[in-house]
């Protein structure tokens, strides 16, 4: 296992890396908020895991209005609960999303999808131990759910329980092999620990699944850049974002690592 130690001159970057990695774990965890709400009303599609609407945009406002109205008509409708909460989260209204999901859990304590989503948004809002308790209380070992396991692992990682988190990630992967969202969080777990070799392996496996989104690709680019493979990192990053922005990201990374 190749483990790197960040040099003293890079302590500033070490703090940046820990913050970026934690945010990435929360992001992928949060993107799954509406992932199980695949059924949809005819008039409007459910918010998908990969869909990221810009706060304040016209489309964001339409989504908030649509799902807000759907929720107002039937506060116990799980699709309305999940999608309205997801829209609120995308708009930066995490506390409101938490409140909607809390009511959903109270209304239907047997709905594991809503409970898992509630745990995820609690984690996004920094309530890690509470989030872990919600998921543990909902999880049924007789019917293991990889999404709940992945969410639990991400929370454990943020609590510093790295060894336990890795075990739970692997449990999730046994249920859903090569699931890109799980592999992404596993890769970022290794990255946070400075284990770039295993981080790259996990992220490349996620990419090879053909189902990975932009977040996975950008995390892979970061991992490559941390290994000094800046040209390769640039090529990976440019597949999803503007070439100028990708180049600027790589320049920033070089500067943080003292390679400018």
PDB file of C-alpha atoms in Angstrom:
ATOM      1  CA  UNK A   1       0.000   0.000   0.000  1.00  0.00           C
ATOM      2  CA  UNK A   2       1.585   3.240  -1.132  1.00  0.00           C
ATOM      3  CA  UNK A   3       0.981   5.943   1.447  1.00  0.00           C
ATOM      4  CA  UNK A   4       2.351   9.449   0.994  1.00  0.00           C
ATOM      5  CA  UNK A   5       3.081  12.045   3.634  1.00  0.00           C
ATOM      6  CA  UNK A   6       2.461  15.650   2.669  1.00  0.00           C
ATOM      7  CA  UNK A   7       5.617  17.673   3.215  1.00  0.00           C
ATOM      8  CA  UNK A   8       5.579  20.511   5.802  1.00  0.00           C
ATOM      9  CA  UNK A   9       5.549  23.126   3.042  1.00  0.00           C
ATOM     10  CA  UNK A  10       2.269  21.597   1.889  1.00  0.00           C
ATOM     11  CA  UNK A  11       0.436  21.756   5.199  1.00  0.00           C
ATOM     12  CA  UNK A  12      -1.869  24.377   3.747  1.00  0.00           C
ATOM     13  CA  UNK A  13      -2.706  21.960   0.960  1.00  0.00           C
ATOM     14  CA  UNK A  14      -3.210  19.174   3.485  1.00  0.00           C
ATOM     15  CA  UNK A  15      -6.011  21.200   5.060  1.00  0.00           C
ATOM     16  CA  UNK A  16      -7.432  21.966   1.632  1.00  0.00           C
ATOM     17  CA  UNK A  17      -7.350  18.275   0.714  1.00  0.00           C
ATOM     18  CA  UNK A  18      -9.176  17.199   3.859  1.00  0.00           C
ATOM     19  CA  UNK A  19     -11.861  19.825   3.248  1.00  0.00           C
ATOM     20  CA  UNK A  20     -12.238  18.964  -0.434  1.00  0.00           C
ATOM     21  CA  UNK A  21     -12.415  15.252   0.287  1.00  0.00           C
ATOM     22  CA  UNK A  22     -14.994  15.644   3.027  1.00  0.00           C
ATOM     23  CA  UNK A  23     -17.093  17.816   0.734  1.00  0.00           C
ATOM     24  CA  UNK A  24     -16.828  15.234  -2.029  1.00  0.00           C
ATOM     25  CA  UNK A  25     -18.047  12.515   0.330  1.00  0.00           C
ATOM     26  CA  UNK A  26     -20.983  14.656   1.364  1.00  0.00           C
ATOM     27  CA  UNK A  27     -21.721  15.613  -2.233  1.00  0.00           C
ATOM     28  CA  UNK A  28     -21.961  12.090  -3.550  1.00  0.00           C
ATOM     29  CA  UNK A  29     -23.937  11.077  -0.515  1.00  0.00           C
ATOM     30  CA  UNK A  30     -26.290  13.986  -1.073  1.00  0.00           C
ATOM     31  CA  UNK A  31     -26.757  13.405  -4.775  1.00  0.00           C
ATOM     32  CA  UNK A  32     -28.532  10.164  -3.974  1.00  0.00           C
ATOM     33  CA  UNK A  33     -31.348  11.974  -2.190  1.00  0.00           C
ATOM     34  CA  UNK A  34     -33.799  11.373  -5.011  1.00  0.00           C
ATOM     35  CA  UNK A  35     -32.100   8.360  -6.488  1.00  0.00           C
ATOM     36  CA  UNK A  36     -34.850   5.935  -5.527  1.00  0.00           C
ATOM     37  CA  UNK A  37     -37.672   8.186  -6.644  1.00  0.00           C
ATOM     38  CA  UNK A  38     -37.609   6.813 -10.143  1.00  0.00           C
ATOM     39  CA  UNK A  39     -41.357   6.837 -10.646  1.00  0.00           C
ATOM     40  CA  UNK A  40     -42.521  10.247 -11.793  1.00  0.00           C
ATOM     41  CA  UNK A  41     -45.631  12.262 -12.452  1.00  0.00           C
ATOM     42  CA  UNK A  42     -46.339  12.582 -16.159  1.00  0.00           C
ATOM     43  CA  UNK A  43     -45.862  16.344 -16.122  1.00  0.00           C
ATOM     44  CA  UNK A  44     -42.416  16.524 -14.572  1.00  0.00           C
ATOM     45  CA  UNK A  45     -39.405  14.230 -14.289  1.00  0.00           C
ATOM     46  CA  UNK A  46     -37.991  13.205 -10.929  1.00  0.00           C
ATOM     47  CA  UNK A  47     -34.714  14.820  -9.975  1.00  0.00           C
ATOM     48  CA  UNK A  48     -31.944  12.367 -10.872  1.00  0.00           C
ATOM     49  CA  UNK A  49     -28.685  11.642  -9.071  1.00  0.00           C
ATOM     50  CA  UNK A  50     -26.666  13.345 -11.807  1.00  0.00           C
ATOM     51  CA  UNK A  51     -28.929  16.385 -12.215  1.00  0.00           C
ATOM     52  CA  UNK A  52     -27.550  19.508 -10.572  1.00  0.00           C
ATOM     53  CA  UNK A  53     -29.661  22.602 -11.037  1.00  0.00           C
ATOM     54  CA  UNK A  54     -28.083  25.971 -10.358  1.00  0.00           C
ATOM     55  CA  UNK A  55     -29.452  27.803  -7.314  1.00  0.00           C
ATOM     56  CA  UNK A  56     -31.552  30.750  -8.402  1.00  0.00           C
ATOM     57  CA  UNK A  57     -31.843  29.581 -12.010  1.00  0.00           C
ATOM     58  CA  UNK A  58     -35.171  29.495 -13.828  1.00  0.00           C
ATOM     59  CA  UNK A  59     -35.086  25.692 -13.966  1.00  0.00           C
ATOM     60  CA  UNK A  60     -34.325  25.534 -10.261  1.00  0.00           C
ATOM     61  CA  UNK A  61     -37.316  27.722  -9.495  1.00  0.00           C
ATOM     62  CA  UNK A  62     -39.549  25.576 -11.720  1.00  0.00           C
ATOM     63  CA  UNK A  63     -38.430  22.420  -9.928  1.00  0.00           C
ATOM     64  CA  UNK A  64     -39.010  24.000  -6.515  1.00  0.00           C
ATOM     65  CA  UNK A  65     -42.464  25.228  -7.549  1.00  0.00           C
ATOM     66  CA  UNK A  66     -43.483  21.916  -9.099  1.00  0.00           C
ATOM     67  CA  UNK A  67     -42.363  19.676  -6.263  1.00  0.00           C
ATOM     68  CA  UNK A  68     -43.421  22.198  -3.624  1.00  0.00           C
ATOM     69  CA  UNK A  69     -46.962  22.114  -5.035  1.00  0.00           C
ATOM     70  CA  UNK A  70     -46.888  18.306  -5.263  1.00  0.00           C
ATOM     71  CA  UNK A  71     -45.791  18.129  -1.628  1.00  0.00           C
ATOM     72  CA  UNK A  72     -48.449  20.621  -0.508  1.00  0.00           C
ATOM     73  CA  UNK A  73     -51.141  18.483  -2.136  1.00  0.00           C
ATOM     74  CA  UNK A  74     -49.982  15.279  -0.437  1.00  0.00           C
ATOM     75  CA  UNK A  75     -47.314  15.534   2.260  1.00  0.00           C
ATOM     76  CA  UNK A  76     -47.255  11.734   2.626  1.00  0.00           C
ATOM     77  CA  UNK A  77     -46.455  11.045  -1.039  1.00  0.00           C
ATOM     78  CA  UNK A  78     -42.904   9.599  -0.929  1.00  0.00           C
ATOM     79  CA  UNK A  79     -42.024  10.838  -4.423  1.00  0.00           C
ATOM     80  CA  UNK A  80     -43.077  14.370  -3.528  1.00  0.00           C
ATOM     81  CA  UNK A  81     -41.179  14.199  -0.225  1.00  0.00           C
ATOM     82  CA  UNK A  82     -37.958  12.934  -1.821  1.00  0.00           C
ATOM     83  CA  UNK A  83     -37.980  15.245  -4.824  1.00  0.00           C
ATOM     84  CA  UNK A  84     -39.021  18.374  -2.959  1.00  0.00           C
ATOM     85  CA  UNK A  85     -36.273  17.742  -0.413  1.00  0.00           C
ATOM     86  CA  UNK A  86     -33.767  17.125  -3.223  1.00  0.00           C
ATOM     87  CA  UNK A  87     -34.762  20.381  -4.932  1.00  0.00           C
ATOM     88  CA  UNK A  88     -34.408  22.301  -1.669  1.00  0.00           C
ATOM     89  CA  UNK A  89     -30.967  20.805  -1.101  1.00  0.00           C
ATOM     90  CA  UNK A  90     -29.831  21.704  -4.618  1.00  0.00           C
ATOM     91  CA  UNK A  91     -31.001  25.267  -3.940  1.00  0.00           C
ATOM     92  CA  UNK A  92     -28.886  25.436  -0.798  1.00  0.00           C
ATOM     93  CA  UNK A  93     -31.832  25.106   1.549  1.00  0.00           C
ATOM     94  CA  UNK A  94     -30.463  22.188   3.543  1.00  0.00           C
ATOM     95  CA  UNK A  95     -32.342  22.959   6.757  1.00  0.00           C
ATOM     96  CA  UNK A  96     -35.663  23.045   4.923  1.00  0.00           C
ATOM     97  CA  UNK A  97     -34.833  19.762   3.169  1.00  0.00           C
ATOM     98  CA  UNK A  98     -34.061  18.245   6.562  1.00  0.00           C
ATOM     99  CA  UNK A  99     -37.417  19.384   7.935  1.00  0.00           C
ATOM    100  CA  UNK A 100     -39.336  17.901   4.981  1.00  0.00           C
ATOM    101  CA  UNK A 101     -37.591  14.552   5.325  1.00  0.00           C
ATOM    102  CA  UNK A 102     -38.036  14.507   9.094  1.00  0.00           C
ATOM    103  CA  UNK A 103     -41.781  14.861   8.600  1.00  0.00           C
ATOM    104  CA  UNK A 104     -41.634  12.125   5.986  1.00  0.00           C
ATOM    105  CA  UNK A 105     -39.933   9.754   8.421  1.00  0.00           C
ATOM    106  CA  UNK A 106     -42.494  10.546  11.135  1.00  0.00           C
ATOM    107  CA  UNK A 107     -45.357   9.962   8.687  1.00  0.00           C
ATOM    108  CA  UNK A 108     -43.971   6.640   7.445  1.00  0.00           C
ATOM    109  CA  UNK A 109     -41.275   5.140   9.636  1.00  0.00           C
ATOM    110  CA  UNK A 110     -41.194   1.983   7.478  1.00  0.00           C
ATOM    111  CA  UNK A 111     -40.041   3.845   4.346  1.00  0.00           C
ATOM    112  CA  UNK A 112     -36.319   3.102   4.251  1.00  0.00           C
ATOM    113  CA  UNK A 113     -35.720   5.344   1.230  1.00  0.00           C
ATOM    114  CA  UNK A 114     -36.986   8.442   3.032  1.00  0.00           C
ATOM    115  CA  UNK A 115     -35.130   7.446   6.193  1.00  0.00           C
ATOM    116  CA  UNK A 116     -31.871   6.987   4.275  1.00  0.00           C
ATOM    117  CA  UNK A 117     -32.349  10.346   2.564  1.00  0.00           C
ATOM    118  CA  UNK A 118     -33.001  11.955   5.932  1.00  0.00           C
ATOM    119  CA  UNK A 119     -29.762  10.509   7.240  1.00  0.00           C
ATOM    120  CA  UNK A 120     -27.906  11.826   4.214  1.00  0.00           C
ATOM    121  CA  UNK A 121     -29.195  15.368   4.534  1.00  0.00           C
ATOM    122  CA  UNK A 122     -28.411  15.331   8.271  1.00  0.00           C
ATOM    123  CA  UNK A 123     -24.825  14.478   7.307  1.00  0.00           C
ATOM    124  CA  UNK A 124     -24.777  17.322   4.784  1.00  0.00           C
ATOM    125  CA  UNK A 125     -25.928  19.637   7.543  1.00  0.00           C
ATOM    126  CA  UNK A 126     -23.065  18.511   9.784  1.00  0.00           C
ATOM    127  CA  UNK A 127     -25.164  16.372  12.146  1.00  0.00           C
ATOM    128  CA  UNK A 128     -23.034  13.289  11.645  1.00  0.00           C
ATOM    129  CA  UNK A 129     -23.791  11.253  14.754  1.00  0.00           C
ATOM    130  CA  UNK A 130     -27.513  11.916  14.415  1.00  0.00           C
ATOM    131  CA  UNK A 131     -27.318  10.878  10.766  1.00  0.00           C
ATOM    132  CA  UNK A 132     -25.547   7.655  11.695  1.00  0.00           C
ATOM    133  CA  UNK A 133     -28.183   6.880  14.313  1.00  0.00           C
ATOM    134  CA  UNK A 134     -31.007   7.372  11.807  1.00  0.00           C
ATOM    135  CA  UNK A 135     -29.427   5.007   9.281  1.00  0.00           C
ATOM    136  CA  UNK A 136     -28.554   2.379  11.912  1.00  0.00           C
ATOM    137  CA  UNK A 137     -32.104   2.433  13.283  1.00  0.00           C
ATOM    138  CA  UNK A 138     -33.568   2.022   9.791  1.00  0.00           C
ATOM    139  CA  UNK A 139     -31.190  -0.546   8.345  1.00  0.00           C
ATOM    140  CA  UNK A 140     -32.547  -4.087   8.132  1.00  0.00           C
ATOM    141  CA  UNK A 141     -29.722  -6.681   8.043  1.00  0.00           C
ATOM    142  CA  UNK A 142     -32.179  -9.179   6.538  1.00  0.00           C
ATOM    143  CA  UNK A 143     -32.700  -6.843   3.573  1.00  0.00           C
ATOM    144  CA  UNK A 144     -29.361  -5.062   3.123  1.00  0.00           C
ATOM    145  CA  UNK A 145     -29.505  -1.933   1.001  1.00  0.00           C
ATOM    146  CA  UNK A 146     -26.279  -0.786  -0.687  1.00  0.00           C
ATOM    147  CA  UNK A 147     -27.343   2.877  -0.741  1.00  0.00           C
ATOM    148  CA  UNK A 148     -27.818   2.910   3.005  1.00  0.00           C
ATOM    149  CA  UNK A 149     -24.507   1.114   3.512  1.00  0.00           C
ATOM    150  CA  UNK A 150     -22.722   3.629   1.279  1.00  0.00           C
ATOM    151  CA  UNK A 151     -24.288   6.527   3.172  1.00  0.00           C
ATOM    152  CA  UNK A 152     -23.258   4.985   6.485  1.00  0.00           C
ATOM    153  CA  UNK A 153     -19.691   4.452   5.273  1.00  0.00           C
ATOM    154  CA  UNK A 154     -19.400   8.070   4.126  1.00  0.00           C
ATOM    155  CA  UNK A 155     -20.578   9.270   7.534  1.00  0.00           C
ATOM    156  CA  UNK A 156     -18.132   6.956   9.320  1.00  0.00           C
ATOM    157  CA  UNK A 157     -15.340   8.370   7.157  1.00  0.00           C
ATOM    158  CA  UNK A 158     -16.257  11.897   8.197  1.00  0.00           C
ATOM    159  CA  UNK A 159     -16.291  10.794  11.843  1.00  0.00           C
ATOM    160  CA  UNK A 160     -12.737   9.474  11.436  1.00  0.00           C
ATOM    161  CA  UNK A 161     -13.768   5.814  11.621  1.00  0.00           C
ATOM    162  CA  UNK A 162     -11.808   4.983   8.471  1.00  0.00           C
ATOM    163  CA  UNK A 163     -11.278   1.268   9.039  1.00  0.00           C
ATOM    164  CA  UNK A 164     -14.948   0.641   9.760  1.00  0.00           C
ATOM    165  CA  UNK A 165     -15.949   2.832   6.809  1.00  0.00           C
ATOM    166  CA  UNK A 166     -13.890   0.739   4.387  1.00  0.00           C
ATOM    167  CA  UNK A 167     -15.542  -2.455   5.652  1.00  0.00           C
ATOM    168  CA  UNK A 168     -18.983  -0.951   5.084  1.00  0.00           C
ATOM    169  CA  UNK A 169     -18.060   0.310   1.591  1.00  0.00           C
ATOM    170  CA  UNK A 170     -17.029  -3.228   0.688  1.00  0.00           C
ATOM    171  CA  UNK A 171     -20.297  -4.589   2.059  1.00  0.00           C
ATOM    172  CA  UNK A 172     -22.141  -2.196  -0.245  1.00  0.00           C
ATOM    173  CA  UNK A 173     -20.007  -3.288  -3.213  1.00  0.00           C
ATOM    174  CA  UNK A 174     -20.854  -6.945  -2.558  1.00  0.00           C
ATOM    175  CA  UNK A 175     -24.519  -6.047  -3.002  1.00  0.00           C
ATOM    176  CA  UNK A 176     -23.962  -3.737  -5.987  1.00  0.00           C
ATOM    177  CA  UNK A 177     -20.602  -4.587  -7.623  1.00  0.00           C
ATOM    178  CA  UNK A 178     -18.748  -1.706  -9.288  1.00  0.00           C
ATOM    179  CA  UNK A 179     -21.359   0.826  -8.219  1.00  0.00           C
ATOM    180  CA  UNK A 180     -19.676   4.149  -9.158  1.00  0.00           C
ATOM    181  CA  UNK A 181     -21.056   6.213  -6.275  1.00  0.00           C
ATOM    182  CA  UNK A 182     -19.726   3.714  -3.720  1.00  0.00           C
ATOM    183  CA  UNK A 183     -16.379   3.430  -5.499  1.00  0.00           C
ATOM    184  CA  UNK A 184     -16.117   7.220  -5.618  1.00  0.00           C
ATOM    185  CA  UNK A 185     -16.564   7.542  -1.875  1.00  0.00           C
ATOM    186  CA  UNK A 186     -14.161   4.662  -1.286  1.00  0.00           C
ATOM    187  CA  UNK A 187     -11.627   6.377  -3.544  1.00  0.00           C
ATOM    188  CA  UNK A 188     -11.986   9.640  -1.664  1.00  0.00           C
ATOM    189  CA  UNK A 189     -11.570   7.761   1.607  1.00  0.00           C
ATOM    190  CA  UNK A 190      -8.210   6.487   0.381  1.00  0.00           C
ATOM    191  CA  UNK A 191      -7.331   9.937  -0.948  1.00  0.00           C
ATOM    192  CA  UNK A 192      -8.008  11.544   2.413  1.00  0.00           C
ATOM    193  CA  UNK A 193      -5.618   9.032   3.987  1.00  0.00           C
ATOM    194  CA  UNK A 194      -2.926   9.827   1.396  1.00  0.00           C
ATOM    195  CA  UNK A 195      -3.194   6.389  -0.253  1.00  0.00           C
ATOM    196  CA  UNK A 196      -3.177   7.613  -3.848  1.00  0.00           C
ATOM    197  CA  UNK A 197      -2.632   4.194  -5.426  1.00  0.00           C
ATOM    198  CA  UNK A 198      -5.799   2.688  -4.001  1.00  0.00           C
ATOM    199  CA  UNK A 199      -7.677   5.947  -4.543  1.00  0.00           C
ATOM    200  CA  UNK A 200      -6.834   5.861  -8.246  1.00  0.00           C
ATOM    201  CA  UNK A 201      -7.767   2.179  -8.515  1.00  0.00           C
ATOM    202  CA  UNK A 202     -11.200   2.755  -6.975  1.00  0.00           C
ATOM    203  CA  UNK A 203     -11.914   5.829  -9.098  1.00  0.00           C
ATOM    204  CA  UNK A 204     -10.765   4.176 -12.335  1.00  0.00           C
ATOM    205  CA  UNK A 205     -12.976   1.182 -11.581  1.00  0.00           C
ATOM    206  CA  UNK A 206     -15.870   3.603 -11.125  1.00  0.00           C
ATOM    207  CA  UNK A 207     -15.079   5.227 -14.480  1.00  0.00           C
ATOM    208  CA  UNK A 208     -14.811   1.842 -16.194  1.00  0.00           C
ATOM    209  CA  UNK A 209     -18.363   1.021 -15.115  1.00  0.00           C
ATOM    210  CA  UNK A 210     -19.639   3.437 -17.749  1.00  0.00           C
ATOM    211  CA  UNK A 211     -22.093   4.875 -15.218  1.00  0.00           C
ATOM    212  CA  UNK A 212     -19.891   7.401 -13.424  1.00  0.00           C
ATOM    213  CA  UNK A 213     -20.677  11.095 -13.468  1.00  0.00           C
ATOM    214  CA  UNK A 214     -18.574  14.229 -13.645  1.00  0.00           C
ATOM    215  CA  UNK A 215     -17.793  14.221  -9.913  1.00  0.00           C
ATOM    216  CA  UNK A 216     -15.987  10.887 -10.209  1.00  0.00           C
ATOM    217  CA  UNK A 217     -13.943  12.115 -13.162  1.00  0.00           C
ATOM    218  CA  UNK A 218     -12.916  15.295 -11.380  1.00  0.00           C
ATOM    219  CA  UNK A 219     -11.917  13.323  -8.283  1.00  0.00           C
ATOM    220  CA  UNK A 220      -9.794  11.083 -10.499  1.00  0.00           C
ATOM    221  CA  UNK A 221      -8.173  14.172 -12.015  1.00  0.00           C
ATOM    222  CA  UNK A 222      -7.376  15.422  -8.501  1.00  0.00           C
ATOM    223  CA  UNK A 223      -5.859  12.061  -7.593  1.00  0.00           C
ATOM    224  CA  UNK A 224      -3.671  12.070 -10.695  1.00  0.00           C
ATOM    225  CA  UNK A 225      -2.583  15.642 -10.040  1.00  0.00           C
ATOM    226  CA  UNK A 226      -1.562  14.787  -6.486  1.00  0.00           C
ATOM    227  CA  UNK A 227       0.761  12.174  -7.973  1.00  0.00           C
ATOM    228  CA  UNK A 228       2.373  14.820 -10.174  1.00  0.00           C
ATOM    229  CA  UNK A 229       0.756  13.456 -13.339  1.00  0.00           C
ATOM    230  CA  UNK A 230      -0.527  16.883 -14.326  1.00  0.00           C
ATOM    231  CA  UNK A 231      -0.881  16.303 -18.086  1.00  0.00           C
ATOM    232  CA  UNK A 232      -2.974  13.208 -17.472  1.00  0.00           C
ATOM    233  CA  UNK A 233      -5.028  15.020 -14.852  1.00  0.00           C
ATOM    234  CA  UNK A 234      -5.702  17.823 -17.342  1.00  0.00           C
ATOM    235  CA  UNK A 235      -6.898  15.384 -20.020  1.00  0.00           C
ATOM    236  CA  UNK A 236      -9.281  13.716 -17.574  1.00  0.00           C
ATOM    237  CA  UNK A 237     -10.648  17.013 -16.249  1.00  0.00           C
ATOM    238  CA  UNK A 238     -11.226  18.481 -19.702  1.00  0.00           C
ATOM    239  CA  UNK A 239     -13.738  15.761 -20.529  1.00  0.00           C
ATOM    240  CA  UNK A 240     -16.314  17.435 -18.289  1.00  0.00           C
ATOM    241  CA  UNK A 241     -15.427  21.074 -17.757  1.00  0.00           C
ATOM    242  CA  UNK A 242     -14.242  24.002 -19.826  1.00  0.00           C
ATOM    243  CA  UNK A 243     -10.597  23.472 -20.884  1.00  0.00           C
ATOM    244  CA  UNK A 244      -9.609  26.839 -19.456  1.00  0.00           C
ATOM    245  CA  UNK A 245     -11.176  25.989 -16.102  1.00  0.00           C
ATOM    246  CA  UNK A 246      -9.495  22.572 -16.120  1.00  0.00           C
ATOM    247  CA  UNK A 247      -6.137  24.193 -16.826  1.00  0.00           C
ATOM    248  CA  UNK A 248      -6.701  26.719 -14.042  1.00  0.00           C
ATOM    249  CA  UNK A 249      -7.529  23.897 -11.619  1.00  0.00           C
ATOM    250  CA  UNK A 250      -4.306  22.098 -12.509  1.00  0.00           C
ATOM    251  CA  UNK A 251      -2.268  25.313 -12.141  1.00  0.00           C
ATOM    252  CA  UNK A 252      -3.782  25.837  -8.701  1.00  0.00           C
ATOM    253  CA  UNK A 253      -2.975  22.267  -7.726  1.00  0.00           C
ATOM    254  CA  UNK A 254       0.631  22.664  -8.879  1.00  0.00           C
ATOM    255  CA  UNK A 255       0.963  25.853  -6.859  1.00  0.00           C
ATOM    256  CA  UNK A 256      -0.437  24.219  -3.730  1.00  0.00           C
ATOM    257  CA  UNK A 257       2.005  21.350  -4.133  1.00  0.00           C
ATOM    258  CA  UNK A 258       4.931  23.697  -4.764  1.00  0.00           C
ATOM    259  CA  UNK A 259       5.333  22.602  -8.397  1.00  0.00           C
ATOM    260  CA  UNK A 260       4.331  25.870 -10.049  1.00  0.00           C
TER     261      UNK A 260
END
